[in-house]
């Protein structure tokens, strides 16, 4: 199954380190960053989960929360959490799904047989409060993910959902944004009272409208 941007994220039931969940119910009205790991007790994953744990307040500020999955058992996950908290200096307060039968991983296309049919790839899904997949990123096992980029992506999605703008290359919260080409100059003048700067008819910059 291939999941694309705009698809509804499939619902499922699973056992986690915080007890059984039904995904859509657990997600509620929050944004969810759902990401997978090849296995427990692996070095790159240990650093990733530790960093995600330290981002708890940043996730909360955006109305978002993390959900993690690998093919190992809940018991292994709980032992691994002890290592993460010891080595990374952060408390893991988000659920880690146990998926030994690879049911959820297969549902979300996290198993790539040509890479390794036994373990999950490093996948990231950003899912909005309507349970729609808004972004997905796949990494190889050797490359640790950039969770600052995941936060930046959520900032962009939330901003562009509420305003007729797009975010340019390397944009971060607070910087100028792009007026969408579908707006005429007259419409843009009404929507953006701070004005806008025209570089080309299709490339117009304005101050971030919610700042």
PDB file of C-alpha atoms in Angstrom:
ATOM      1  CA  UNK A   1       0.000   0.000   0.000  1.00  0.00           C
ATOM      2  CA  UNK A   2       1.355   3.399  -0.979  1.00  0.00           C
ATOM      3  CA  UNK A   3       0.195   6.352   1.108  1.00  0.00           C
ATOM      4  CA  UNK A   4       0.229   9.747  -0.559  1.00  0.00           C
ATOM      5  CA  UNK A   5      -0.107  13.316   0.635  1.00  0.00           C
ATOM      6  CA  UNK A   6      -3.796  14.039   1.139  1.00  0.00           C
ATOM      7  CA  UNK A   7      -4.722  10.446   1.950  1.00  0.00           C
ATOM      8  CA  UNK A   8      -6.444   9.673   5.233  1.00  0.00           C
ATOM      9  CA  UNK A   9      -3.935   8.044   7.585  1.00  0.00           C
ATOM     10  CA  UNK A  10      -5.187   4.482   8.180  1.00  0.00           C
ATOM     11  CA  UNK A  11      -6.642   3.761  11.590  1.00  0.00           C
ATOM     12  CA  UNK A  12      -5.311   0.826  13.603  1.00  0.00           C
ATOM     13  CA  UNK A  13      -5.147  -0.703  17.058  1.00  0.00           C
ATOM     14  CA  UNK A  14      -1.785  -1.464  18.639  1.00  0.00           C
ATOM     15  CA  UNK A  15      -0.006  -2.212  21.896  1.00  0.00           C
ATOM     16  CA  UNK A  16       2.375   0.505  23.051  1.00  0.00           C
ATOM     17  CA  UNK A  17       4.607   1.385  25.962  1.00  0.00           C
ATOM     18  CA  UNK A  18       1.684   3.436  27.306  1.00  0.00           C
ATOM     19  CA  UNK A  19      -0.947   0.736  26.813  1.00  0.00           C
ATOM     20  CA  UNK A  20      -3.217  -0.172  23.888  1.00  0.00           C
ATOM     21  CA  UNK A  21      -4.328   2.600  21.536  1.00  0.00           C
ATOM     22  CA  UNK A  22      -6.663   3.093  18.607  1.00  0.00           C
ATOM     23  CA  UNK A  23      -4.765   5.537  16.464  1.00  0.00           C
ATOM     24  CA  UNK A  24      -7.482   7.964  15.357  1.00  0.00           C
ATOM     25  CA  UNK A  25      -8.897   8.149  18.879  1.00  0.00           C
ATOM     26  CA  UNK A  26      -5.454   8.647  20.401  1.00  0.00           C
ATOM     27  CA  UNK A  27      -4.571  11.355  17.849  1.00  0.00           C
ATOM     28  CA  UNK A  28      -7.711  13.332  18.703  1.00  0.00           C
ATOM     29  CA  UNK A  29      -7.502  16.892  17.430  1.00  0.00           C
ATOM     30  CA  UNK A  30      -3.694  17.083  17.429  1.00  0.00           C
ATOM     31  CA  UNK A  31      -1.077  16.982  14.720  1.00  0.00           C
ATOM     32  CA  UNK A  32       0.888  13.727  14.857  1.00  0.00           C
ATOM     33  CA  UNK A  33       4.470  13.003  13.876  1.00  0.00           C
ATOM     34  CA  UNK A  34       4.393   9.229  13.310  1.00  0.00           C
ATOM     35  CA  UNK A  35       7.820   7.759  12.709  1.00  0.00           C
ATOM     36  CA  UNK A  36       9.470   4.355  12.563  1.00  0.00           C
ATOM     37  CA  UNK A  37      12.748   2.774  13.595  1.00  0.00           C
ATOM     38  CA  UNK A  38      14.561  -0.277  12.238  1.00  0.00           C
ATOM     39  CA  UNK A  39      14.990  -1.792  15.701  1.00  0.00           C
ATOM     40  CA  UNK A  40      15.459  -1.075  19.396  1.00  0.00           C
ATOM     41  CA  UNK A  41      18.906  -0.674  20.953  1.00  0.00           C
ATOM     42  CA  UNK A  42      20.354   0.921  17.823  1.00  0.00           C
ATOM     43  CA  UNK A  43      22.606   3.971  18.098  1.00  0.00           C
ATOM     44  CA  UNK A  44      21.081   6.413  15.620  1.00  0.00           C
ATOM     45  CA  UNK A  45      17.542   5.702  16.843  1.00  0.00           C
ATOM     46  CA  UNK A  46      18.618   6.239  20.445  1.00  0.00           C
ATOM     47  CA  UNK A  47      19.756   9.778  19.616  1.00  0.00           C
ATOM     48  CA  UNK A  48      16.586  10.479  17.629  1.00  0.00           C
ATOM     49  CA  UNK A  49      14.202   9.435  20.379  1.00  0.00           C
ATOM     50  CA  UNK A  50      16.202  11.357  22.947  1.00  0.00           C
ATOM     51  CA  UNK A  51      16.049  14.528  20.853  1.00  0.00           C
ATOM     52  CA  UNK A  52      12.334  14.078  20.200  1.00  0.00           C
ATOM     53  CA  UNK A  53      11.788  13.737  23.941  1.00  0.00           C
ATOM     54  CA  UNK A  54      13.591  17.049  24.504  1.00  0.00           C
ATOM     55  CA  UNK A  55      11.248  18.694  21.991  1.00  0.00           C
ATOM     56  CA  UNK A  56       8.158  17.954  24.099  1.00  0.00           C
ATOM     57  CA  UNK A  57       7.356  21.631  24.720  1.00  0.00           C
ATOM     58  CA  UNK A  58       7.970  22.542  21.070  1.00  0.00           C
ATOM     59  CA  UNK A  59       5.568  19.830  19.938  1.00  0.00           C
ATOM     60  CA  UNK A  60       2.969  20.956  22.480  1.00  0.00           C
ATOM     61  CA  UNK A  61       3.250  24.586  21.354  1.00  0.00           C
ATOM     62  CA  UNK A  62       2.224  23.452  17.872  1.00  0.00           C
ATOM     63  CA  UNK A  63      -0.575  21.183  19.054  1.00  0.00           C
ATOM     64  CA  UNK A  64       1.449  18.171  17.963  1.00  0.00           C
ATOM     65  CA  UNK A  65       2.629  14.918  19.504  1.00  0.00           C
ATOM     66  CA  UNK A  66       4.969  12.073  18.612  1.00  0.00           C
ATOM     67  CA  UNK A  67       4.174   8.422  17.985  1.00  0.00           C
ATOM     68  CA  UNK A  68       6.908   5.862  17.349  1.00  0.00           C
ATOM     69  CA  UNK A  69       6.902   2.315  15.975  1.00  0.00           C
ATOM     70  CA  UNK A  70       9.304  -0.568  15.474  1.00  0.00           C
ATOM     71  CA  UNK A  71       8.956  -4.322  15.099  1.00  0.00           C
ATOM     72  CA  UNK A  72      10.237  -5.069  18.616  1.00  0.00           C
ATOM     73  CA  UNK A  73       8.153  -5.915  21.686  1.00  0.00           C
ATOM     74  CA  UNK A  74       6.774  -3.586  24.358  1.00  0.00           C
ATOM     75  CA  UNK A  75       9.166  -5.192  26.854  1.00  0.00           C
ATOM     76  CA  UNK A  76      12.145  -4.400  24.594  1.00  0.00           C
ATOM     77  CA  UNK A  77      10.857  -0.870  24.076  1.00  0.00           C
ATOM     78  CA  UNK A  78      10.657  -0.277  27.830  1.00  0.00           C
ATOM     79  CA  UNK A  79      14.206  -1.531  28.377  1.00  0.00           C
ATOM     80  CA  UNK A  80      15.395   0.641  25.516  1.00  0.00           C
ATOM     81  CA  UNK A  81      13.661   3.702  26.998  1.00  0.00           C
ATOM     82  CA  UNK A  82      15.819   3.260  30.104  1.00  0.00           C
ATOM     83  CA  UNK A  83      18.922   3.457  27.903  1.00  0.00           C
ATOM     84  CA  UNK A  84      17.572   6.479  26.011  1.00  0.00           C
ATOM     85  CA  UNK A  85      16.822   8.377  29.204  1.00  0.00           C
ATOM     86  CA  UNK A  86      20.214   7.474  30.679  1.00  0.00           C
ATOM     87  CA  UNK A  87      22.283   8.442  27.630  1.00  0.00           C
ATOM     88  CA  UNK A  88      20.247  11.333  26.185  1.00  0.00           C
ATOM     89  CA  UNK A  89      19.154  13.074  29.374  1.00  0.00           C
ATOM     90  CA  UNK A  90      15.467  13.279  28.491  1.00  0.00           C
ATOM     91  CA  UNK A  91      12.292  11.559  29.648  1.00  0.00           C
ATOM     92  CA  UNK A  92      10.472   9.618  26.911  1.00  0.00           C
ATOM     93  CA  UNK A  93       6.810  10.560  27.373  1.00  0.00           C
ATOM     94  CA  UNK A  94       5.320   9.414  24.071  1.00  0.00           C
ATOM     95  CA  UNK A  95       4.127   5.915  23.122  1.00  0.00           C
ATOM     96  CA  UNK A  96       6.244   3.442  21.191  1.00  0.00           C
ATOM     97  CA  UNK A  97       4.211   0.882  19.264  1.00  0.00           C
ATOM     98  CA  UNK A  98       5.156  -2.801  19.339  1.00  0.00           C
ATOM     99  CA  UNK A  99       4.607  -4.248  15.871  1.00  0.00           C
ATOM    100  CA  UNK A 100       6.283  -7.685  15.783  1.00  0.00           C
ATOM    101  CA  UNK A 101       3.817  -8.911  13.160  1.00  0.00           C
ATOM    102  CA  UNK A 102       4.605  -5.854  10.975  1.00  0.00           C
ATOM    103  CA  UNK A 103       0.879  -5.211  10.552  1.00  0.00           C
ATOM    104  CA  UNK A 104       0.979  -1.463  11.156  1.00  0.00           C
ATOM    105  CA  UNK A 105       4.348  -1.067   9.429  1.00  0.00           C
ATOM    106  CA  UNK A 106       2.988  -2.749   6.312  1.00  0.00           C
ATOM    107  CA  UNK A 107      -0.180  -0.622   6.457  1.00  0.00           C
ATOM    108  CA  UNK A 108       2.018   2.483   6.388  1.00  0.00           C
ATOM    109  CA  UNK A 109       4.496   1.151   3.810  1.00  0.00           C
ATOM    110  CA  UNK A 110       7.333   1.179   6.345  1.00  0.00           C
ATOM    111  CA  UNK A 111       8.678  -2.197   5.182  1.00  0.00           C
ATOM    112  CA  UNK A 112      10.857  -1.986   2.069  1.00  0.00           C
ATOM    113  CA  UNK A 113      11.717  -5.563   0.994  1.00  0.00           C
ATOM    114  CA  UNK A 114      14.595  -4.503  -1.215  1.00  0.00           C
ATOM    115  CA  UNK A 115      16.207  -2.728   1.738  1.00  0.00           C
ATOM    116  CA  UNK A 116      15.438  -5.227   4.516  1.00  0.00           C
ATOM    117  CA  UNK A 117      12.204  -7.264   4.720  1.00  0.00           C
ATOM    118  CA  UNK A 118      12.635  -7.798   8.469  1.00  0.00           C
ATOM    119  CA  UNK A 119      12.745  -4.256   9.792  1.00  0.00           C
ATOM    120  CA  UNK A 120      11.072  -0.885   9.324  1.00  0.00           C
ATOM    121  CA  UNK A 121      12.758   1.860   7.352  1.00  0.00           C
ATOM    122  CA  UNK A 122      13.159   5.333   8.854  1.00  0.00           C
ATOM    123  CA  UNK A 123       9.824   6.791   7.763  1.00  0.00           C
ATOM    124  CA  UNK A 124       8.189   9.988   8.998  1.00  0.00           C
ATOM    125  CA  UNK A 125       4.535  10.901   8.462  1.00  0.00           C
ATOM    126  CA  UNK A 126       3.138  14.291   9.444  1.00  0.00           C
ATOM    127  CA  UNK A 127      -0.606  13.876  10.004  1.00  0.00           C
ATOM    128  CA  UNK A 128      -3.013  16.755  10.590  1.00  0.00           C
ATOM    129  CA  UNK A 129      -6.021  16.945  12.958  1.00  0.00           C
ATOM    130  CA  UNK A 130      -8.303  15.734  10.140  1.00  0.00           C
ATOM    131  CA  UNK A 131      -6.164  12.564   9.993  1.00  0.00           C
ATOM    132  CA  UNK A 132      -4.825  13.552   6.564  1.00  0.00           C
ATOM    133  CA  UNK A 133      -1.223  12.803   5.632  1.00  0.00           C
ATOM    134  CA  UNK A 134       0.385  16.165   4.951  1.00  0.00           C
ATOM    135  CA  UNK A 135       4.001  15.112   4.442  1.00  0.00           C
ATOM    136  CA  UNK A 136       6.164  11.999   4.387  1.00  0.00           C
ATOM    137  CA  UNK A 137       9.928  11.542   4.456  1.00  0.00           C
ATOM    138  CA  UNK A 138      11.946   8.315   4.097  1.00  0.00           C
ATOM    139  CA  UNK A 139      15.534   8.028   5.340  1.00  0.00           C
ATOM    140  CA  UNK A 140      18.125   5.270   5.002  1.00  0.00           C
ATOM    141  CA  UNK A 141      19.174   3.455   8.205  1.00  0.00           C
ATOM    142  CA  UNK A 142      22.523   5.249   8.405  1.00  0.00           C
ATOM    143  CA  UNK A 143      21.209   8.835   8.400  1.00  0.00           C
ATOM    144  CA  UNK A 144      19.728  10.347  11.523  1.00  0.00           C
ATOM    145  CA  UNK A 145      16.687  12.515  10.956  1.00  0.00           C
ATOM    146  CA  UNK A 146      16.532  16.269  11.496  1.00  0.00           C
ATOM    147  CA  UNK A 147      13.615  16.868  13.862  1.00  0.00           C
ATOM    148  CA  UNK A 148      14.159  20.618  13.755  1.00  0.00           C
ATOM    149  CA  UNK A 149      13.177  20.267  10.092  1.00  0.00           C
ATOM    150  CA  UNK A 150      10.049  18.352  11.100  1.00  0.00           C
ATOM    151  CA  UNK A 151       9.057  21.238  13.380  1.00  0.00           C
ATOM    152  CA  UNK A 152       9.793  23.730  10.587  1.00  0.00           C
ATOM    153  CA  UNK A 153       7.577  21.684   8.282  1.00  0.00           C
ATOM    154  CA  UNK A 154       4.699  21.764  10.774  1.00  0.00           C
ATOM    155  CA  UNK A 155       5.152  25.539  11.143  1.00  0.00           C
ATOM    156  CA  UNK A 156       4.894  25.903   7.371  1.00  0.00           C
ATOM    157  CA  UNK A 157       1.837  23.661   7.080  1.00  0.00           C
ATOM    158  CA  UNK A 158      -0.003  25.437   9.872  1.00  0.00           C
ATOM    159  CA  UNK A 159       0.841  28.874   8.484  1.00  0.00           C
ATOM    160  CA  UNK A 160      -0.096  28.080   4.889  1.00  0.00           C
ATOM    161  CA  UNK A 161      -3.333  26.391   5.977  1.00  0.00           C
ATOM    162  CA  UNK A 162      -4.479  29.675   7.500  1.00  0.00           C
ATOM    163  CA  UNK A 163      -3.156  32.185   4.972  1.00  0.00           C
ATOM    164  CA  UNK A 164      -2.756  32.374   1.201  1.00  0.00           C
ATOM    165  CA  UNK A 165       1.010  32.108   1.301  1.00  0.00           C
ATOM    166  CA  UNK A 166       3.769  29.596   0.652  1.00  0.00           C
ATOM    167  CA  UNK A 167       7.119  29.343   2.422  1.00  0.00           C
ATOM    168  CA  UNK A 168      10.356  29.802   0.441  1.00  0.00           C
ATOM    169  CA  UNK A 169      13.556  27.797   0.575  1.00  0.00           C
ATOM    170  CA  UNK A 170      15.039  27.419   4.073  1.00  0.00           C
ATOM    171  CA  UNK A 171      12.224  29.492   5.564  1.00  0.00           C
ATOM    172  CA  UNK A 172      11.904  29.581   9.340  1.00  0.00           C
ATOM    173  CA  UNK A 173       9.146  31.006  11.496  1.00  0.00           C
ATOM    174  CA  UNK A 174       9.123  34.804  11.418  1.00  0.00           C
ATOM    175  CA  UNK A 175      10.725  35.267   8.008  1.00  0.00           C
ATOM    176  CA  UNK A 176       9.079  36.660   4.883  1.00  0.00           C
ATOM    177  CA  UNK A 177       6.808  34.353   2.905  1.00  0.00           C
ATOM    178  CA  UNK A 178       5.593  34.101  -0.692  1.00  0.00           C
ATOM    179  CA  UNK A 179       2.193  35.305  -1.877  1.00  0.00           C
ATOM    180  CA  UNK A 180       0.518  32.414  -3.716  1.00  0.00           C
ATOM    181  CA  UNK A 181       0.371  32.995  -7.512  1.00  0.00           C
ATOM    182  CA  UNK A 182      -3.396  32.456  -7.607  1.00  0.00           C
ATOM    183  CA  UNK A 183      -3.940  35.841  -5.908  1.00  0.00           C
ATOM    184  CA  UNK A 184      -4.093  38.969  -8.036  1.00  0.00           C
ATOM    185  CA  UNK A 185      -2.170  42.038  -6.898  1.00  0.00           C
ATOM    186  CA  UNK A 186      -5.467  43.677  -5.915  1.00  0.00           C
ATOM    187  CA  UNK A 187      -6.450  40.683  -3.800  1.00  0.00           C
ATOM    188  CA  UNK A 188      -2.990  40.574  -2.233  1.00  0.00           C
ATOM    189  CA  UNK A 189      -3.223  44.264  -1.278  1.00  0.00           C
ATOM    190  CA  UNK A 190      -6.406  43.539   0.678  1.00  0.00           C
ATOM    191  CA  UNK A 191      -5.078  40.394   2.353  1.00  0.00           C
ATOM    192  CA  UNK A 192      -1.634  41.729   3.249  1.00  0.00           C
ATOM    193  CA  UNK A 193      -1.947  45.271   4.653  1.00  0.00           C
ATOM    194  CA  UNK A 194       1.805  45.359   5.330  1.00  0.00           C
ATOM    195  CA  UNK A 195       2.276  45.249   1.574  1.00  0.00           C
ATOM    196  CA  UNK A 196       4.290  42.933  -0.634  1.00  0.00           C
ATOM    197  CA  UNK A 197       7.411  43.085  -2.772  1.00  0.00           C
ATOM    198  CA  UNK A 198       7.258  41.962  -6.401  1.00  0.00           C
ATOM    199  CA  UNK A 199      10.383  40.355  -7.843  1.00  0.00           C
ATOM    200  CA  UNK A 200       8.564  38.743 -10.763  1.00  0.00           C
ATOM    201  CA  UNK A 201       4.806  38.627 -11.401  1.00  0.00           C
ATOM    202  CA  UNK A 202       4.824  35.082 -10.021  1.00  0.00           C
ATOM    203  CA  UNK A 203       7.294  35.807  -7.172  1.00  0.00           C
ATOM    204  CA  UNK A 204       5.976  38.207  -4.522  1.00  0.00           C
ATOM    205  CA  UNK A 205       7.176  38.401  -0.917  1.00  0.00           C
ATOM    206  CA  UNK A 206       5.287  39.623   2.125  1.00  0.00           C
ATOM    207  CA  UNK A 207       5.853  39.676   5.873  1.00  0.00           C
ATOM    208  CA  UNK A 208       4.626  36.577   7.689  1.00  0.00           C
ATOM    209  CA  UNK A 209       0.923  37.438   8.165  1.00  0.00           C
ATOM    210  CA  UNK A 210       0.453  35.956  11.627  1.00  0.00           C
ATOM    211  CA  UNK A 211       3.350  37.876  13.188  1.00  0.00           C
TER     212      UNK A 211
END
